[in-house]
N, CA, C and O atoms as a Tripos MOL2 file, in Angstrom:
@<TRIPOS>MOLECULE
protein
  292   291    73     0     0
PROTEIN
NO_CHARGES

@<TRIPOS>ATOM
      1 N         111.7920  138.6120  106.8750 N.3       1 UNK1
      2 CA        111.2560  137.5290  107.5240 C.3       1 UNK1
      3 C         111.6020  136.1560  107.2180 C.2       1 UNK1
      4 O         111.7200  135.8910  106.0220 O.2       1 UNK1
      5 N         111.7880  135.2360  108.0580 N.am      2 UNK2
      6 CA        112.6050  133.8470  107.9410 C.3       2 UNK2
      7 C         111.2160  132.8490  108.3980 C.2       2 UNK2
      8 O         110.4180  132.9750  109.3270 O.2       2 UNK2
      9 N         111.3180  131.9490  107.4370 N.am      3 UNK3
     10 CA        110.2890  130.7720  107.9820 C.3       3 UNK3
     11 C         111.0860  129.5060  107.4610 C.2       3 UNK3
     12 O         111.6150  129.4770  106.3500 O.2       3 UNK3
     13 N         111.1140  128.6170  108.2370 N.am      4 UNK4
     14 CA        111.7080  127.3280  108.3100 C.3       4 UNK4
     15 C         110.9780  126.1880  108.2620 C.2       4 UNK4
     16 O         109.9690  126.2190  108.9680 O.2       4 UNK4
     17 N         111.1520  125.2850  107.7090 N.am      5 UNK5
     18 CA        110.0730  123.7520  107.5950 C.3       5 UNK5
     19 C         110.5340  122.9400  106.6610 C.2       5 UNK5
     20 O         111.4520  123.1520  105.8690 O.2       5 UNK5
     21 N         109.7850  121.8840  106.7920 N.am      6 UNK6
     22 CA        109.8530  120.8200  106.0050 C.3       6 UNK6
     23 C         108.9060  120.8090  104.6760 C.2       6 UNK6
     24 O         107.7630  121.0990  105.0290 O.2       6 UNK6
     25 N         108.9580  120.6490  103.7150 N.am      7 UNK7
     26 CA        107.8620  120.6170  103.0130 C.3       7 UNK7
     27 C         108.3970  119.8890  101.3170 C.2       7 UNK7
     28 O         109.4990  119.9540  100.7740 O.2       7 UNK7
     29 N         107.3280  119.3380  100.9240 N.am      8 UNK8
     30 CA        107.7420  118.5110   99.9000 C.3       8 UNK8
     31 C         108.2950  119.3960   98.5980 C.2       8 UNK8
     32 O         107.7810  120.4320   98.1760 O.2       8 UNK8
     33 N         109.4110  118.7570   98.0980 N.am      9 UNK9
     34 CA        110.2800  119.7060   97.2000 C.3       9 UNK9
     35 C         109.1930  120.1570   95.6290 C.2       9 UNK9
     36 O         109.1680  121.2640   95.0910 O.2       9 UNK9
     37 N         108.2830  118.7310   95.1390 N.am     10 UNK10
     38 CA        107.4250  119.2460   94.3430 C.3      10 UNK10
     39 C         106.3180  120.4990   94.5420 C.2      10 UNK10
     40 O         105.6790  121.0140   93.6250 O.2      10 UNK10
     41 N         106.2590  120.8200   95.8000 N.am     11 UNK11
     42 CA        105.3370  121.7040   96.0410 C.3      11 UNK11
     43 C         105.7060  123.1950   96.0880 C.2      11 UNK11
     44 O         104.9070  124.1290   96.0090 O.2      11 UNK11
     45 N         107.3660  123.2940   96.2630 N.am     12 UNK12
     46 CA        107.9590  124.2700   96.1980 C.3      12 UNK12
     47 C         109.2600  124.6840   95.1720 C.2      12 UNK12
     48 O         110.1810  125.4630   95.4170 O.2      12 UNK12
     49 N         109.0300  123.9540   94.0390 N.am     13 UNK13
     50 CA        110.0380  123.8230   93.0670 C.3      13 UNK13
     51 C         110.0640  125.0100   91.9260 C.2      13 UNK13
     52 O         111.0550  125.3090   91.2590 O.2      13 UNK13
     53 N         108.6440  125.6800   91.8360 N.am     14 UNK14
     54 CA        108.7560  126.7270   91.1960 C.3      14 UNK14
     55 C         109.5310  127.8410   92.0840 C.2      14 UNK14
     56 O         110.5280  128.4210   91.6530 O.2      14 UNK14
     57 N         109.0370  128.0570   93.2240 N.am     15 UNK15
     58 CA        109.4410  129.0210   94.2090 C.3      15 UNK15
     59 C         111.1870  128.7650   94.3160 C.2      15 UNK15
     60 O         111.9030  129.7550   94.1640 O.2      15 UNK15
     61 N         111.7050  127.6690   94.5310 N.am     16 UNK16
     62 CA        113.0660  127.5600   94.5680 C.3      16 UNK16
     63 C         113.6170  127.8480   93.3200 C.2      16 UNK16
     64 O         114.6120  128.5500   93.4940 O.2      16 UNK16
     65 N         113.3830  127.5830   91.9380 N.am     17 UNK17
     66 CA        114.2070  127.9560   90.8770 C.3      17 UNK17
     67 C         113.8370  129.2210   90.5660 C.2      17 UNK17
     68 O         114.4980  129.5930   89.5970 O.2      17 UNK17
     69 N         112.8300  130.3310   91.0690 N.am     18 UNK18
     70 CA        112.6650  131.6100   90.9580 C.3      18 UNK18
     71 C         113.2090  132.4380   91.9750 C.2      18 UNK18
     72 O         113.0630  133.6600   92.0070 O.2      18 UNK18
     73 N         113.8620  131.7360   92.8380 N.am     19 UNK19
     74 CA        114.6930  132.3430   93.8490 C.3      19 UNK19
     75 C         113.9330  132.9580   95.1490 C.2      19 UNK19
     76 O         114.4800  133.5640   96.0710 O.2      19 UNK19
     77 N         112.9020  132.7410   95.0500 N.am     20 UNK20
     78 CA        111.8560  133.3040   96.0050 C.3      20 UNK20
     79 C         111.9190  132.2010   97.3940 C.2      20 UNK20
     80 O         111.5580  132.5470   98.5190 O.2      20 UNK20
     81 N         112.3740  131.0190   97.1030 N.am     21 UNK21
     82 CA        113.0200  130.4620   98.4570 C.3      21 UNK21
     83 C         114.2500  129.7010   98.5580 C.2      21 UNK21
     84 O         114.1600  129.0050   97.5470 O.2      21 UNK21
     85 N         115.1600  129.4320   99.0240 N.am     22 UNK22
     86 CA        116.0430  128.8970   99.2110 C.3      22 UNK22
     87 C         116.0900  127.5270  100.1280 C.2      22 UNK22
     88 O         115.3280  127.3790  101.0830 O.2      22 UNK22
     89 N         116.9780  126.6300   99.7720 N.am     23 UNK23
     90 CA        117.2110  125.2950  100.3450 C.3      23 UNK23
     91 C         117.9500  125.2560  100.9530 C.2      23 UNK23
     92 O         118.9980  125.4170  100.3270 O.2      23 UNK23
     93 N         118.1850  125.0470  102.5100 N.am     24 UNK24
     94 CA        118.9290  124.5990  103.3410 C.3      24 UNK24
     95 C         119.1730  123.5130  103.6760 C.2      24 UNK24
     96 O         118.2530  122.7270  103.4520 O.2      24 UNK24
     97 N         120.1950  123.0230  104.2140 N.am     25 UNK25
     98 CA        120.3260  121.6050  104.6520 C.3      25 UNK25
     99 C         121.0620  121.6620  106.2070 C.2      25 UNK25
    100 O         122.1440  122.1930  106.4570 O.2      25 UNK25
    101 N         120.3660  121.1210  106.9510 N.am     26 UNK26
    102 CA        120.5690  120.8730  108.3550 C.3      26 UNK26
    103 C         121.3970  119.9100  108.8610 C.2      26 UNK26
    104 O         120.9040  118.7840  108.9340 O.2      26 UNK26
    105 N         122.6950  120.0740  109.2860 N.am     27 UNK27
    106 CA        123.4890  118.5830  109.3880 C.3      27 UNK27
    107 C         122.7950  117.8450  110.2520 C.2      27 UNK27
    108 O         122.4040  118.2860  111.3330 O.2      27 UNK27
    109 N         122.5670  116.5240  109.7880 N.am     28 UNK28
    110 CA        122.0200  115.3180  110.6130 C.3      28 UNK28
    111 C         120.4540  115.5410  110.4500 C.2      28 UNK28
    112 O         119.6760  114.9170  111.1710 O.2      28 UNK28
    113 N         120.1490  116.1490  109.8000 N.am     29 UNK29
    114 CA        118.4310  116.4850  109.7030 C.3      29 UNK29
    115 C         118.2190  115.7890  108.0380 C.2      29 UNK29
    116 O         118.5570  116.4310  107.0440 O.2      29 UNK29
    117 N         117.7180  114.6390  107.9690 N.am     30 UNK30
    118 CA        117.1030  114.3250  106.5950 C.3      30 UNK30
    119 C         115.5480  113.9990  106.8210 C.2      30 UNK30
    120 O         115.1430  113.5590  107.8960 O.2      30 UNK30
    121 N         114.7640  114.2300  105.7970 N.am     31 UNK31
    122 CA        113.4420  113.8900  106.0350 C.3      31 UNK31
    123 C         113.1800  112.5070  105.5230 C.2      31 UNK31
    124 O         114.0730  111.9220  104.9090 O.2      31 UNK31
    125 N         112.2810  112.0710  105.6830 N.am     32 UNK32
    126 CA        112.0190  110.2830  105.2800 C.3      32 UNK32
    127 C         111.6160  110.3690  103.6660 C.2      32 UNK32
    128 O         110.7350  111.1850  103.3940 O.2      32 UNK32
    129 N         112.1180  109.6890  102.7040 N.am     33 UNK33
    130 CA        111.4650  109.3460  101.3530 C.3      33 UNK33
    131 C         110.1420  109.0100  101.3500 C.2      33 UNK33
    132 O         109.8820  108.0240  102.0400 O.2      33 UNK33
    133 N         109.0790  109.6110  100.6960 N.am     34 UNK34
    134 CA        107.9360  109.4920  100.3570 C.3      34 UNK34
    135 C         107.4680  108.6550   99.1340 C.2      34 UNK34
    136 O         107.6770  109.1220   98.0150 O.2      34 UNK34
    137 N         106.9030  107.5530   99.2550 N.am     35 UNK35
    138 CA        106.4380  107.2040   98.1870 C.3      35 UNK35
    139 C         105.2620  107.5950   97.4870 C.2      35 UNK35
    140 O         104.2450  107.8740   98.1220 O.2      35 UNK35
    141 N         105.2980  107.6520   96.0370 N.am     36 UNK36
    142 CA        103.9120  108.0430   95.2300 C.3      36 UNK36
    143 C         103.4710  106.8200   94.3650 C.2      36 UNK36
    144 O         104.1130  106.4100   93.3980 O.2      36 UNK36
    145 N         102.6800  106.4570   94.6750 N.am     37 UNK37
    146 CA        101.8810  105.5050   93.7720 C.3      37 UNK37
    147 C         100.7500  105.7750   92.8830 C.2      37 UNK37
    148 O          99.8210  106.4730   93.2900 O.2      37 UNK37
    149 N         100.7500  105.2360   91.5940 N.am     38 UNK38
    150 CA         99.3970  105.1370   90.9910 C.3      38 UNK38
    151 C          99.1400  103.9620   90.7020 C.2      38 UNK38
    152 O          99.7940  103.1870   90.0030 O.2      38 UNK38
    153 N          97.6830  103.7270   91.5110 N.am     39 UNK39
    154 CA         97.5030  102.6480   91.3310 C.3      39 UNK39
    155 C          96.2080  102.1170   90.6710 C.2      39 UNK39
    156 O          95.2960  102.8930   90.9560 O.2      39 UNK39
    157 N          95.8880  101.3640   90.1010 N.am     40 UNK40
    158 CA         95.1270  100.9150   88.6880 C.3      40 UNK40
    159 C          95.0360   99.4300   88.7380 C.2      40 UNK40
    160 O          95.9220   98.6970   89.1780 O.2      40 UNK40
    161 N          93.8540   99.0330   88.2330 N.am     41 UNK41
    162 CA         93.4990   97.5700   88.1250 C.3      41 UNK41
    163 C          94.5190   97.2770   86.7710 C.2      41 UNK41
    164 O          94.6840   98.1690   85.9380 O.2      41 UNK41
    165 N          95.1880   95.9310   86.6360 N.am     42 UNK42
    166 CA         95.9160   95.2020   85.7300 C.3      42 UNK42
    167 C          95.1180   94.0770   85.1730 C.2      42 UNK42
    168 O          95.6520   93.2990   84.3820 O.2      42 UNK42
    169 N          93.6620   93.9140   85.5930 N.am     43 UNK43
    170 CA         93.0190   92.8640   84.4990 C.3      43 UNK43
    171 C          92.2050   92.9860   83.9310 C.2      43 UNK43
    172 O          91.5770   92.0410   83.4540 O.2      43 UNK43
    173 N          91.7640   94.8250   83.6900 N.am     44 UNK44
    174 CA         91.0440   94.9930   82.8460 C.3      44 UNK44
    175 C          92.0290   96.1950   81.9220 C.2      44 UNK44
    176 O          93.1070   96.6620   82.2880 O.2      44 UNK44
    177 N          91.2900   96.5040   80.6530 N.am     45 UNK45
    178 CA         91.9450   97.6000   79.9510 C.3      45 UNK45
    179 C          92.1040   98.5210   80.2080 C.2      45 UNK45
    180 O          91.0550   99.0870   80.5150 O.2      45 UNK45
    181 N          93.4320   99.4520   80.3160 N.am     46 UNK46
    182 CA         93.4240  100.7250   81.0790 C.3      46 UNK46
    183 C          92.7230  101.6220   80.1690 C.2      46 UNK46
    184 O          93.0360  101.6400   78.9790 O.2      46 UNK46
    185 N          91.7980  102.3680   80.6340 N.am     47 UNK47
    186 CA         91.0880  103.5210   79.8500 C.3      47 UNK47
    187 C          92.1660  104.5280   79.4620 C.2      47 UNK47
    188 O          92.8660  105.0970   80.3000 O.2      47 UNK47
    189 N          92.2620  104.7160   78.1530 N.am     48 UNK48
    190 CA         92.9190  105.7540   77.7920 C.3      48 UNK48
    191 C          93.1190  107.1350   78.6470 C.2      48 UNK48
    192 O          94.2780  107.5150   78.8140 O.2      48 UNK48
    193 N          92.3510  107.6850   79.0390 N.am     49 UNK49
    194 CA         92.6270  108.7070   80.0290 C.3      49 UNK49
    195 C          92.9690  108.8040   81.2410 C.2      49 UNK49
    196 O          93.0620  109.8540   81.8770 O.2      49 UNK49
    197 N          93.2570  107.2830   81.7780 N.am     50 UNK50
    198 CA         94.0490  107.1990   83.2950 C.3      50 UNK50
    199 C          95.2010  106.9640   82.5700 C.2      50 UNK50
    200 O          96.1850  107.5830   82.9740 O.2      50 UNK50
    201 N          95.3910  106.0990   81.4210 N.am     51 UNK51
    202 CA         96.8800  105.8840   80.9440 C.3      51 UNK51
    203 C          97.6970  107.8280   80.4440 C.2      51 UNK51
    204 O          98.8250  108.2970   80.5890 O.2      51 UNK51
    205 N          96.7710  108.2300   80.0270 N.am     52 UNK52
    206 CA         97.3470  109.7250   80.1030 C.3      52 UNK52
    207 C          97.7120  110.3600   81.1390 C.2      52 UNK52
    208 O          98.7880  110.9580   81.1710 O.2      52 UNK52
    209 N          96.8600  110.3300   82.1620 N.am     53 UNK53
    210 CA         96.9750  110.9150   83.7610 C.3      53 UNK53
    211 C          98.1720  110.5720   84.1850 C.2      53 UNK53
    212 O          98.9250  111.3570   84.7620 O.2      53 UNK53
    213 N          98.4770  109.2120   83.8990 N.am     54 UNK54
    214 CA         99.3890  108.3580   84.8660 C.3      54 UNK54
    215 C         100.6230  108.7810   83.9770 C.2      54 UNK54
    216 O         101.6030  109.1060   84.6460 O.2      54 UNK54
    217 N         100.7760  108.8440   82.6310 N.am     55 UNK55
    218 CA        102.0240  109.3400   81.9410 C.3      55 UNK55
    219 C         102.4680  110.9050   82.3300 C.2      55 UNK55
    220 O         103.5950  111.2140   82.7160 O.2      55 UNK55
    221 N         101.5230  111.6840   82.1770 N.am     56 UNK56
    222 CA        101.2410  113.1230   82.7300 C.3      56 UNK56
    223 C         102.2130  113.1500   83.9570 C.2      56 UNK56
    224 O         103.3920  113.5050   83.9560 O.2      56 UNK56
    225 N         101.5750  112.7670   84.8390 N.am     57 UNK57
    226 CA        101.9370  112.5870   86.3750 C.3      57 UNK57
    227 C         103.3990  112.1860   86.6690 C.2      57 UNK57
    228 O         104.0930  112.7200   87.5340 O.2      57 UNK57
    229 N         103.8080  111.1340   85.8120 N.am     58 UNK58
    230 CA        105.0280  110.5150   85.6020 C.3      58 UNK58
    231 C         105.8670  111.8620   85.1630 C.2      58 UNK58
    232 O         106.6580  112.3860   85.9480 O.2      58 UNK58
    233 N         105.6210  112.3880   83.8100 N.am     59 UNK59
    234 CA        106.2540  113.4420   83.3040 C.3      59 UNK59
    235 C         106.6790  114.2850   84.1210 C.2      59 UNK59
    236 O         107.8740  114.5330   84.2790 O.2      59 UNK59
    237 N         105.8170  114.7810   84.6860 N.am     60 UNK60
    238 CA        105.5870  115.9730   85.6630 C.3      60 UNK60
    239 C         106.4960  116.0000   86.7330 C.2      60 UNK60
    240 O         107.1710  116.9820   87.0440 O.2      60 UNK60
    241 N         106.5040  114.8050   87.3450 N.am     61 UNK61
    242 CA        107.4000  114.4200   88.7890 C.3      61 UNK61
    243 C         108.7830  114.1750   88.3500 C.2      61 UNK61
    244 O         109.6910  114.5630   89.0850 O.2      61 UNK61
    245 N         109.0860  113.5110   87.1210 N.am     62 UNK62
    246 CA        110.2090  113.3420   86.5420 C.3      62 UNK62
    247 C         110.9440  114.8880   86.3890 C.2      62 UNK62
    248 O         112.1060  115.0920   86.7400 O.2      62 UNK62
    249 N         110.1830  115.7790   85.8870 N.am     63 UNK63
    250 CA        110.3920  116.9540   85.6460 C.3      63 UNK63
    251 C         111.0790  117.8130   86.9270 C.2      63 UNK63
    252 O         112.2090  118.2980   86.9840 O.2      63 UNK63
    253 N         110.4010  117.8240   87.5620 N.am     64 UNK64
    254 CA        110.3520  118.4580   89.0820 C.3      64 UNK64
    255 C         111.5600  117.8410   90.0350 C.2      64 UNK64
    256 O         112.3170  118.4800   90.7650 O.2      64 UNK64
    257 N         111.5240  116.6400   89.8480 N.am     65 UNK65
    258 CA        112.2990  115.7560   90.9860 C.3      65 UNK65
    259 C         113.5880  115.2230   90.5400 C.2      65 UNK65
    260 O         114.6160  115.1310   91.2110 O.2      65 UNK65
    261 N         113.3740  114.8370   89.1520 N.am     66 UNK66
    262 CA        114.5590  114.1980   88.3900 C.3      66 UNK66
    263 C         113.8980  112.4790   88.3010 C.2      66 UNK66
    264 O         112.7380  112.1270   88.5130 O.2      66 UNK66
    265 N         114.9650  111.7130   87.9550 N.am     67 UNK67
    266 CA        114.3690  110.4030   87.3200 C.3      67 UNK67
    267 C         113.9390  109.9810   88.4390 C.2      67 UNK67
    268 O         114.6160  110.2600   89.4280 O.2      67 UNK67
    269 N         112.6060  109.1310   88.6240 N.am     68 UNK68
    270 CA        111.9870  108.4980   89.5590 C.3      68 UNK68
    271 C         112.2510  107.0660   89.5860 C.2      68 UNK68
    272 O         112.2350  106.4590   88.5150 O.2      68 UNK68
    273 N         112.5260  106.3610   90.8280 N.am     69 UNK69
    274 CA        112.4890  104.9560   90.8200 C.3      69 UNK69
    275 C         111.1880  104.1770   91.0280 C.2      69 UNK69
    276 O         110.2420  104.4680   91.7600 O.2      69 UNK69
    277 N         111.4030  102.8000   89.9750 N.am     70 UNK70
    278 CA        109.9260  102.3060   89.9260 C.3      70 UNK70
    279 C         110.0620  100.8890   90.3590 C.2      70 UNK70
    280 O         110.9410  100.1290   89.9540 O.2      70 UNK70
    281 N         109.1900  100.6100   91.1570 N.am     71 UNK71
    282 CA        109.1870   99.2670   91.8930 C.3      71 UNK71
    283 C         109.4990   97.9090   90.5430 C.2      71 UNK71
    284 O         110.2550   96.9480   90.6860 O.2      71 UNK71
    285 N         108.8320   98.1660   89.5530 N.am     72 UNK72
    286 CA        108.7590   97.3010   88.6380 C.3      72 UNK72
    287 C         109.8420   97.0920   87.4470 C.2      72 UNK72
    288 O         109.7680   96.3130   86.4960 O.2      72 UNK72
    289 N         111.0140   98.1430   87.8190 N.am     73 UNK73
    290 CA        112.0210   98.0380   87.0990 C.3      73 UNK73
    291 C         113.3570   97.4470   87.7880 C.2      73 UNK73
    292 O         114.3880   97.3190   87.1270 O.2      73 UNK73
@<TRIPOS>BOND
     1     1     2 1
     2     2     3 1
     3     3     4 2
     4     3     5 am
     5     5     6 1
     6     6     7 1
     7     7     8 2
     8     7     9 am
     9     9    10 1
    10    10    11 1
    11    11    12 2
    12    11    13 am
    13    13    14 1
    14    14    15 1
    15    15    16 2
    16    15    17 am
    17    17    18 1
    18    18    19 1
    19    19    20 2
    20    19    21 am
    21    21    22 1
    22    22    23 1
    23    23    24 2
    24    23    25 am
    25    25    26 1
    26    26    27 1
    27    27    28 2
    28    27    29 am
    29    29    30 1
    30    30    31 1
    31    31    32 2
    32    31    33 am
    33    33    34 1
    34    34    35 1
    35    35    36 2
    36    35    37 am
    37    37    38 1
    38    38    39 1
    39    39    40 2
    40    39    41 am
    41    41    42 1
    42    42    43 1
    43    43    44 2
    44    43    45 am
    45    45    46 1
    46    46    47 1
    47    47    48 2
    48    47    49 am
    49    49    50 1
    50    50    51 1
    51    51    52 2
    52    51    53 am
    53    53    54 1
    54    54    55 1
    55    55    56 2
    56    55    57 am
    57    57    58 1
    58    58    59 1
    59    59    60 2
    60    59    61 am
    61    61    62 1
    62    62    63 1
    63    63    64 2
    64    63    65 am
    65    65    66 1
    66    66    67 1
    67    67    68 2
    68    67    69 am
    69    69    70 1
    70    70    71 1
    71    71    72 2
    72    71    73 am
    73    73    74 1
    74    74    75 1
    75    75    76 2
    76    75    77 am
    77    77    78 1
    78    78    79 1
    79    79    80 2
    80    79    81 am
    81    81    82 1
    82    82    83 1
    83    83    84 2
    84    83    85 am
    85    85    86 1
    86    86    87 1
    87    87    88 2
    88    87    89 am
    89    89    90 1
    90    90    91 1
    91    91    92 2
    92    91    93 am
    93    93    94 1
    94    94    95 1
    95    95    96 2
    96    95    97 am
    97    97    98 1
    98    98    99 1
    99    99   100 2
   100    99   101 am
   101   101   102 1
   102   102   103 1
   103   103   104 2
   104   103   105 am
   105   105   106 1
   106   106   107 1
   107   107   108 2
   108   107   109 am
   109   109   110 1
   110   110   111 1
   111   111   112 2
   112   111   113 am
   113   113   114 1
   114   114   115 1
   115   115   116 2
   116   115   117 am
   117   117   118 1
   118   118   119 1
   119   119   120 2
   120   119   121 am
   121   121   122 1
   122   122   123 1
   123   123   124 2
   124   123   125 am
   125   125   126 1
   126   126   127 1
   127   127   128 2
   128   127   129 am
   129   129   130 1
   130   130   131 1
   131   131   132 2
   132   131   133 am
   133   133   134 1
   134   134   135 1
   135   135   136 2
   136   135   137 am
   137   137   138 1
   138   138   139 1
   139   139   140 2
   140   139   141 am
   141   141   142 1
   142   142   143 1
   143   143   144 2
   144   143   145 am
   145   145   146 1
   146   146   147 1
   147   147   148 2
   148   147   149 am
   149   149   150 1
   150   150   151 1
   151   151   152 2
   152   151   153 am
   153   153   154 1
   154   154   155 1
   155   155   156 2
   156   155   157 am
   157   157   158 1
   158   158   159 1
   159   159   160 2
   160   159   161 am
   161   161   162 1
   162   162   163 1
   163   163   164 2
   164   163   165 am
   165   165   166 1
   166   166   167 1
   167   167   168 2
   168   167   169 am
   169   169   170 1
   170   170   171 1
   171   171   172 2
   172   171   173 am
   173   173   174 1
   174   174   175 1
   175   175   176 2
   176   175   177 am
   177   177   178 1
   178   178   179 1
   179   179   180 2
   180   179   181 am
   181   181   182 1
   182   182   183 1
   183   183   184 2
   184   183   185 am
   185   185   186 1
   186   186   187 1
   187   187   188 2
   188   187   189 am
   189   189   190 1
   190   190   191 1
   191   191   192 2
   192   191   193 am
   193   193   194 1
   194   194   195 1
   195   195   196 2
   196   195   197 am
   197   197   198 1
   198   198   199 1
   199   199   200 2
   200   199   201 am
   201   201   202 1
   202   202   203 1
   203   203   204 2
   204   203   205 am
   205   205   206 1
   206   206   207 1
   207   207   208 2
   208   207   209 am
   209   209   210 1
   210   210   211 1
   211   211   212 2
   212   211   213 am
   213   213   214 1
   214   214   215 1
   215   215   216 2
   216   215   217 am
   217   217   218 1
   218   218   219 1
   219   219   220 2
   220   219   221 am
   221   221   222 1
   222   222   223 1
   223   223   224 2
   224   223   225 am
   225   225   226 1
   226   226   227 1
   227   227   228 2
   228   227   229 am
   229   229   230 1
   230   230   231 1
   231   231   232 2
   232   231   233 am
   233   233   234 1
   234   234   235 1
   235   235   236 2
   236   235   237 am
   237   237   238 1
   238   238   239 1
   239   239   240 2
   240   239   241 am
   241   241   242 1
   242   242   243 1
   243   243   244 2
   244   243   245 am
   245   245   246 1
   246   246   247 1
   247   247   248 2
   248   247   249 am
   249   249   250 1
   250   250   251 1
   251   251   252 2
   252   251   253 am
   253   253   254 1
   254   254   255 1
   255   255   256 2
   256   255   257 am
   257   257   258 1
   258   258   259 1
   259   259   260 2
   260   259   261 am
   261   261   262 1
   262   262   263 1
   263   263   264 2
   264   263   265 am
   265   265   266 1
   266   266   267 1
   267   267   268 2
   268   267   269 am
   269   269   270 1
   270   270   271 1
   271   271   272 2
   272   271   273 am
   273   273   274 1
   274   274   275 1
   275   275   276 2
   276   275   277 am
   277   277   278 1
   278   278   279 1
   279   279   280 2
   280   279   281 am
   281   281   282 1
   282   282   283 1
   283   283   284 2
   284   283   285 am
   285   285   286 1
   286   286   287 1
   287   287   288 2
   288   287   289 am
   289   289   290 1
   290   290   291 1
   291   291   292 2
@<TRIPOS>SUBSTRUCTURE
     1 UNK1         2 RESIDUE 1 A UNK
     2 UNK2         6 RESIDUE 1 A UNK
     3 UNK3        10 RESIDUE 1 A UNK
     4 UNK4        14 RESIDUE 1 A UNK
     5 UNK5        18 RESIDUE 1 A UNK
     6 UNK6        22 RESIDUE 1 A UNK
     7 UNK7        26 RESIDUE 1 A UNK
     8 UNK8        30 RESIDUE 1 A UNK
     9 UNK9        34 RESIDUE 1 A UNK
    10 UNK10       38 RESIDUE 1 A UNK
    11 UNK11       42 RESIDUE 1 A UNK
    12 UNK12       46 RESIDUE 1 A UNK
    13 UNK13       50 RESIDUE 1 A UNK
    14 UNK14       54 RESIDUE 1 A UNK
    15 UNK15       58 RESIDUE 1 A UNK
    16 UNK16       62 RESIDUE 1 A UNK
    17 UNK17       66 RESIDUE 1 A UNK
    18 UNK18       70 RESIDUE 1 A UNK
    19 UNK19       74 RESIDUE 1 A UNK
    20 UNK20       78 RESIDUE 1 A UNK
    21 UNK21       82 RESIDUE 1 A UNK
    22 UNK22       86 RESIDUE 1 A UNK
    23 UNK23       90 RESIDUE 1 A UNK
    24 UNK24       94 RESIDUE 1 A UNK
    25 UNK25       98 RESIDUE 1 A UNK
    26 UNK26      102 RESIDUE 1 A UNK
    27 UNK27      106 RESIDUE 1 A UNK
    28 UNK28      110 RESIDUE 1 A UNK
    29 UNK29      114 RESIDUE 1 A UNK
    30 UNK30      118 RESIDUE 1 A UNK
    31 UNK31      122 RESIDUE 1 A UNK
    32 UNK32      126 RESIDUE 1 A UNK
    33 UNK33      130 RESIDUE 1 A UNK
    34 UNK34      134 RESIDUE 1 A UNK
    35 UNK35      138 RESIDUE 1 A UNK
    36 UNK36      142 RESIDUE 1 A UNK
    37 UNK37      146 RESIDUE 1 A UNK
    38 UNK38      150 RESIDUE 1 A UNK
    39 UNK39      154 RESIDUE 1 A UNK
    40 UNK40      158 RESIDUE 1 A UNK
    41 UNK41      162 RESIDUE 1 A UNK
    42 UNK42      166 RESIDUE 1 A UNK
    43 UNK43      170 RESIDUE 1 A UNK
    44 UNK44      174 RESIDUE 1 A UNK
    45 UNK45      178 RESIDUE 1 A UNK
    46 UNK46      182 RESIDUE 1 A UNK
    47 UNK47      186 RESIDUE 1 A UNK
    48 UNK48      190 RESIDUE 1 A UNK
    49 UNK49      194 RESIDUE 1 A UNK
    50 UNK50      198 RESIDUE 1 A UNK
    51 UNK51      202 RESIDUE 1 A UNK
    52 UNK52      206 RESIDUE 1 A UNK
    53 UNK53      210 RESIDUE 1 A UNK
    54 UNK54      214 RESIDUE 1 A UNK
    55 UNK55      218 RESIDUE 1 A UNK
    56 UNK56      222 RESIDUE 1 A UNK
    57 UNK57      226 RESIDUE 1 A UNK
    58 UNK58      230 RESIDUE 1 A UNK
    59 UNK59      234 RESIDUE 1 A UNK
    60 UNK60      238 RESIDUE 1 A UNK
    61 UNK61      242 RESIDUE 1 A UNK
    62 UNK62      246 RESIDUE 1 A UNK
    63 UNK63      250 RESIDUE 1 A UNK
    64 UNK64      254 RESIDUE 1 A UNK
    65 UNK65      258 RESIDUE 1 A UNK
    66 UNK66      262 RESIDUE 1 A UNK
    67 UNK67      266 RESIDUE 1 A UNK
    68 UNK68      270 RESIDUE 1 A UNK
    69 UNK69      274 RESIDUE 1 A UNK
    70 UNK70      278 RESIDUE 1 A UNK
    71 UNK71      282 RESIDUE 1 A UNK
    72 UNK72      286 RESIDUE 1 A UNK
    73 UNK73      290 RESIDUE 1 A UNK
């Protein structure tokens, strides 16, 4: 059975690594980049659980997608 479609890499990364899915590139077809934002107030002290969530999200996305670009860098 063959199925084709555009899906987010982070959503299928485990399946690609395990060989259950194979990435193909179609000449001239590139998906638009998608930004992921963690938005939180900067005027108040950030709760430790929020900071932990943001750091865990950053770590997991970096692990799955490689180094991320950040607007503040």
